[in-house]
């Protein structure tokens, strides 16, 4: 056998393995950054909604006690949650769902 061909195959194989390893590392980093970005956007959306609702507790209700229910994992209060609608005062409920987590969905 020709020593040059064998050496070329060995160097090429090592080079190919290093490229595949680098590609795998880049994919993992990209996946982690994407998931972190999605989670941060979801948290920001939740904070925006909660800030809007909690800042308006009792707004335009005419009541000195706007809370209908306050528990450890459930709160119901009266509020005019949105100025632009025609519904006036509504009950807003925030609660923690402690049921079993969803393991499957109907989405494909």
Coordinates of N, CA and C in Angstrom, one line a residue:
X1 N 0.8 -1.2 0.0 CA 0.0 0.0 0.0 C 0.9 1.2 0.0
X2 N 0.3 2.2 -0.6 CA 1.0 3.5 -0.6 C 0.8 4.3 0.7
X3 N 1.9 4.6 1.4 CA 1.9 5.3 2.7 C 1.2 6.7 2.5
X4 N 1.4 7.3 1.4 CA 0.8 8.7 1.2 C -0.7 8.6 1.2
X5 N -1.3 7.6 0.5 CA -2.7 7.5 0.5 C -3.3 7.2 1.9
X6 N -2.7 6.2 2.6 CA -3.1 5.9 3.9 C -3.1 7.1 4.8
X7 N -2.0 7.9 4.8 CA -1.9 9.1 5.6 C -2.9 10.1 5.2
X8 N -3.2 10.2 4.0 CA -4.2 11.2 3.5 C -5.6 10.8 4.0
X9 N -5.9 9.5 4.0 CA -7.2 9.0 4.5 C -7.3 9.3 6.0
X10 N -6.2 9.0 6.7 CA -6.2 9.3 8.2 C -6.4 10.7 8.5
X11 N -5.7 11.6 7.9 CA -5.8 13.0 8.1 C -7.2 13.5 7.7
X12 N -7.7 13.1 6.5 CA -9.0 13.4 6.1 C -10.1 13.0 7.0
X13 N -10.0 11.7 7.6 CA -10.9 11.2 8.5 C -11.0 12.0 9.8
X14 N -9.8 12.3 10.3 CA -9.7 13.2 11.5 C -10.3 14.5 11.3
X15 N -10.0 15.1 10.1 CA -10.5 16.4 9.8 C -12.1 16.4 9.7
X16 N -12.6 15.3 9.1 CA -14.0 15.2 8.9 C -14.7 15.0 10.3
X17 N -14.1 14.2 11.2 CA -14.7 14.1 12.5 C -14.6 15.4 13.3
X18 N -13.6 16.2 13.1 CA -13.5 17.4 13.8 C -14.6 18.4 13.3
X19 N -14.8 18.4 12.0 CA -15.9 19.3 11.4 C -17.2 18.9 11.9
X20 N -17.5 17.6 12.0 CA -18.8 17.1 12.5 C -19.0 17.4 13.9
X21 N -17.9 17.3 14.7 CA -18.0 17.7 16.1 C -18.3 19.2 16.3
X22 N -17.6 20.0 15.5 CA -17.9 21.4 15.6 C -19.3 21.8 15.2
X23 N -19.8 21.1 14.1 CA -21.2 21.3 13.7 C -22.2 20.9 14.8
X24 N -21.9 19.8 15.5 CA -22.8 19.4 16.5 C -22.8 20.4 17.7
X25 N -21.7 21.0 18.0 CA -21.5 22.0 19.1 C -22.3 23.2 18.7
X26 N -22.2 23.7 17.4 CA -22.9 24.8 17.0 C -24.4 24.6 17.0
X27 N -24.9 23.4 16.6 CA -26.3 23.1 16.7 C -26.8 23.2 18.1
X28 N -26.1 22.6 19.0 CA -26.6 22.6 20.4 C -26.6 24.0 21.0
X29 N -25.6 24.8 20.7 CA -25.6 26.2 21.2 C -26.8 27.0 20.6
X30 N -27.0 26.8 19.3 CA -28.2 27.5 18.6 C -29.5 27.1 19.2
X31 N -29.6 25.8 19.5 CA -30.9 25.3 20.1 C -31.1 25.9 21.5
X32 N -30.0 25.9 22.3 CA -30.1 26.5 23.6 C -30.5 28.0 23.6
X33 N -29.9 28.7 22.7 CA -30.2 30.1 22.6 C -31.6 30.4 22.1
X34 N -32.1 29.6 21.2 CA -33.4 29.7 20.7 C -34.5 29.4 21.8
X35 N -34.3 28.4 22.5 CA -35.2 28.0 23.6 C -35.2 29.1 24.7
X36 N -34.0 29.6 25.0 CA -33.9 30.7 26.0 C -34.7 31.9 25.5
X37 N -34.5 32.2 24.3 CA -35.2 33.4 23.7 C -36.7 33.2 23.7
X38 N -37.2 32.1 23.4 CA -38.6 31.8 23.4 C -39.2 31.9 24.8
X39 N -38.4 31.3 25.8 CA -38.9 31.3 27.2 C -38.9 32.8 27.7
X40 N -37.9 33.6 27.4 CA -37.9 34.9 27.8 C -39.0 35.7 27.2
X41 N -39.4 35.5 26.0 CA -40.5 36.2 25.4 C -41.8 35.8 26.0
X42 N -42.0 34.5 26.4 CA -43.2 34.1 27.1 C -43.3 34.7 28.4
X43 N -42.2 34.8 29.2 CA -42.2 35.4 30.5 C -42.5 36.9 30.4
X44 N -42.0 37.6 29.4 CA -42.3 39.0 29.2 C -43.8 39.2 28.9
X45 N -44.4 38.3 28.1 CA -45.8 38.4 27.8 C -46.6 38.2 29.1
X46 N -46.3 37.2 29.9 CA -47.0 37.0 31.1 C -46.9 38.2 32.1
X47 N -45.7 38.7 32.2 CA -45.5 39.9 33.1 C -46.3 41.1 32.6
X48 N -46.4 41.3 31.3 CA -47.2 42.4 30.7 C -48.6 42.3 31.1
X49 N -49.2 41.1 30.9 CA -50.6 40.9 31.2 C -50.9 41.0 32.7
X50 N -50.0 40.4 33.5 CA -50.2 40.5 34.9 C -50.1 41.9 35.4
X51 N -49.1 42.6 34.9 CA -49.0 44.0 35.3 C -50.2 44.9 35.0
X52 N -50.7 44.6 33.8 CA -51.9 45.4 33.4 C -53.1 45.0 34.3
X53 N -53.3 43.7 34.6 CA -54.5 43.3 35.4 C -54.3 43.7 36.8
X54 N -53.1 43.5 37.4 CA -53.0 43.9 38.8 C -52.9 45.4 39.1
X55 N -52.5 46.1 38.1 CA -52.5 47.6 38.3 C -54.0 48.1 38.3
X56 N -54.9 47.4 37.7 CA -56.3 47.8 37.6 C -57.2 47.2 38.6
X57 N -56.7 46.5 39.6 CA -57.6 45.9 40.6 C -58.4 47.0 41.2
X58 N -59.7 46.9 41.1 CA -60.7 47.8 41.7 C -60.9 49.1 40.9
X59 N -60.3 49.2 39.7 CA -60.5 50.3 38.9 C -61.9 50.5 38.4
X60 N -62.5 51.6 38.6 CA -63.9 51.9 38.2 C -64.9 50.9 38.7
X61 N -64.7 50.3 39.9 CA -65.7 49.3 40.4 C -66.7 50.0 41.3
X62 N -66.3 51.1 42.0 CA -67.1 51.7 42.9 C -67.2 50.9 44.2
X63 N -66.4 50.0 44.4 CA -66.4 49.1 45.6 C -65.1 49.3 46.4
X64 N -65.3 49.3 47.8 CA -64.1 49.4 48.6 C -63.3 48.1 48.7
X65 N -63.9 47.0 48.4 CA -63.2 45.7 48.4 C -63.5 45.0 47.1
X66 N -62.6 45.2 46.1 CA -62.8 44.6 44.8 C -62.5 43.1 44.7
X67 N -62.0 42.5 45.8 CA -61.6 41.1 45.8 C -62.8 40.2 46.1
X68 N -63.1 39.3 45.2 CA -64.2 38.3 45.4 C -63.7 37.1 46.1
X69 N -62.4 36.7 45.8 CA -61.8 35.5 46.4 C -60.3 35.6 46.4
X70 N -59.8 35.3 47.6 CA -58.3 35.3 47.7 C -57.9 34.0 48.4
X71 N -57.2 33.1 47.7 CA -56.7 31.9 48.2 C -55.2 31.8 47.9
X72 N -54.6 30.7 48.4 CA -53.1 30.6 48.1 C -52.8 30.5 46.6
X73 N -53.7 29.8 45.9 CA -53.5 29.5 44.4 C -54.6 30.1 43.5
X74 N -55.5 31.0 44.1 CA -56.6 31.4 43.3 C -56.9 32.9 43.8
X75 N -57.1 33.8 42.9 CA -57.5 35.1 43.2 C -58.5 35.6 42.1
X76 N -59.6 36.2 42.6 CA -60.7 36.7 41.7 C -60.9 38.2 42.2
X77 N -60.8 39.1 41.3 CA -61.1 40.5 41.6 C -61.9 41.2 40.5
X78 N -62.5 42.3 40.9 CA -63.3 43.1 40.0 C -62.4 44.2 39.4
X79 N -62.6 44.4 38.1 CA -61.7 45.4 37.5 C -62.3 45.8 36.1
X80 N -62.1 47.0 35.7 CA -62.3 47.4 34.4 C -61.0 47.2 33.6
X81 N -60.8 46.0 33.2 CA -59.5 45.5 32.8 C -59.0 46.3 31.5
X82 N -60.0 46.6 30.7 CA -59.6 47.3 29.4 C -60.4 48.5 29.2
X83 N -59.8 49.6 29.0 CA -60.5 50.9 28.8 C -61.3 50.9 27.4
X84 N -60.8 50.2 26.5 CA -61.3 50.3 25.1 C -62.5 49.4 24.8
X85 N -62.9 48.5 25.8 CA -64.1 47.7 25.5 C -65.3 48.3 26.2
X86 N -66.5 47.8 25.9 CA -67.7 48.3 26.4 C -68.3 47.4 27.5
X87 N -67.5 46.6 28.1 CA -68.0 45.6 29.1 C -68.1 46.2 30.5
X88 N -67.3 47.2 30.8 CA -67.3 47.8 32.1 C -66.5 46.9 33.1
X89 N -67.1 46.8 34.3 CA -66.4 46.0 35.3 C -66.6 44.5 35.1
X90 N -65.6 43.8 35.2 CA -65.6 42.3 35.0 C -64.8 41.7 36.1
X91 N -65.1 40.4 36.3 CA -64.3 39.6 37.3 C -63.1 39.0 36.5
X92 N -62.0 39.2 37.1 CA -60.7 38.7 36.6 C -60.2 37.6 37.5
X93 N -59.9 36.4 37.0 CA -59.4 35.3 37.8 C -58.0 34.9 37.4
X94 N -57.2 34.8 38.4 CA -55.8 34.3 38.2 C -55.7 33.1 39.1
X95 N -55.2 32.0 38.6 CA -55.1 30.8 39.4 C -53.9 29.9 38.9
X96 N -53.4 29.1 39.8 CA -52.4 28.1 39.5 C -53.1 26.8 39.2
X97 N -52.8 26.3 38.0 CA -53.4 25.0 37.7 C -52.5 23.9 38.2
X98 N -53.0 23.1 39.2 CA -52.2 22.1 39.8 C -52.6 20.7 39.3
X99 N -53.3 20.6 38.2 CA -53.7 19.3 37.6 C -52.4 18.7 37.0
X100 N -52.6 17.4 36.5 CA -51.5 16.7 35.9 C -51.0 17.4 34.7
X101 N -49.7 17.4 34.4 CA -49.2 18.1 33.2 C -49.6 17.3 32.0
X102 N -49.7 18.1 30.9 CA -50.1 17.5 29.6 C -48.9 16.8 29.0
X103 N -49.2 15.5 28.7 CA -48.1 14.7 28.1 C -48.2 14.5 26.6
X104 N -49.4 14.7 26.1 CA -49.6 14.6 24.6 C -50.6 15.7 24.2
X105 N -50.6 16.0 22.9 CA -51.5 17.0 22.4 C -52.1 16.4 21.1
X106 N -53.1 17.0 20.6 CA -53.7 16.6 19.4 C -53.0 17.1 18.1
X107 N -52.0 18.0 18.4 CA -51.3 18.6 17.2 C -50.3 17.5 16.7
X108 N -50.1 17.5 15.4 CA -49.2 16.5 14.8 C -47.8 16.8 15.1

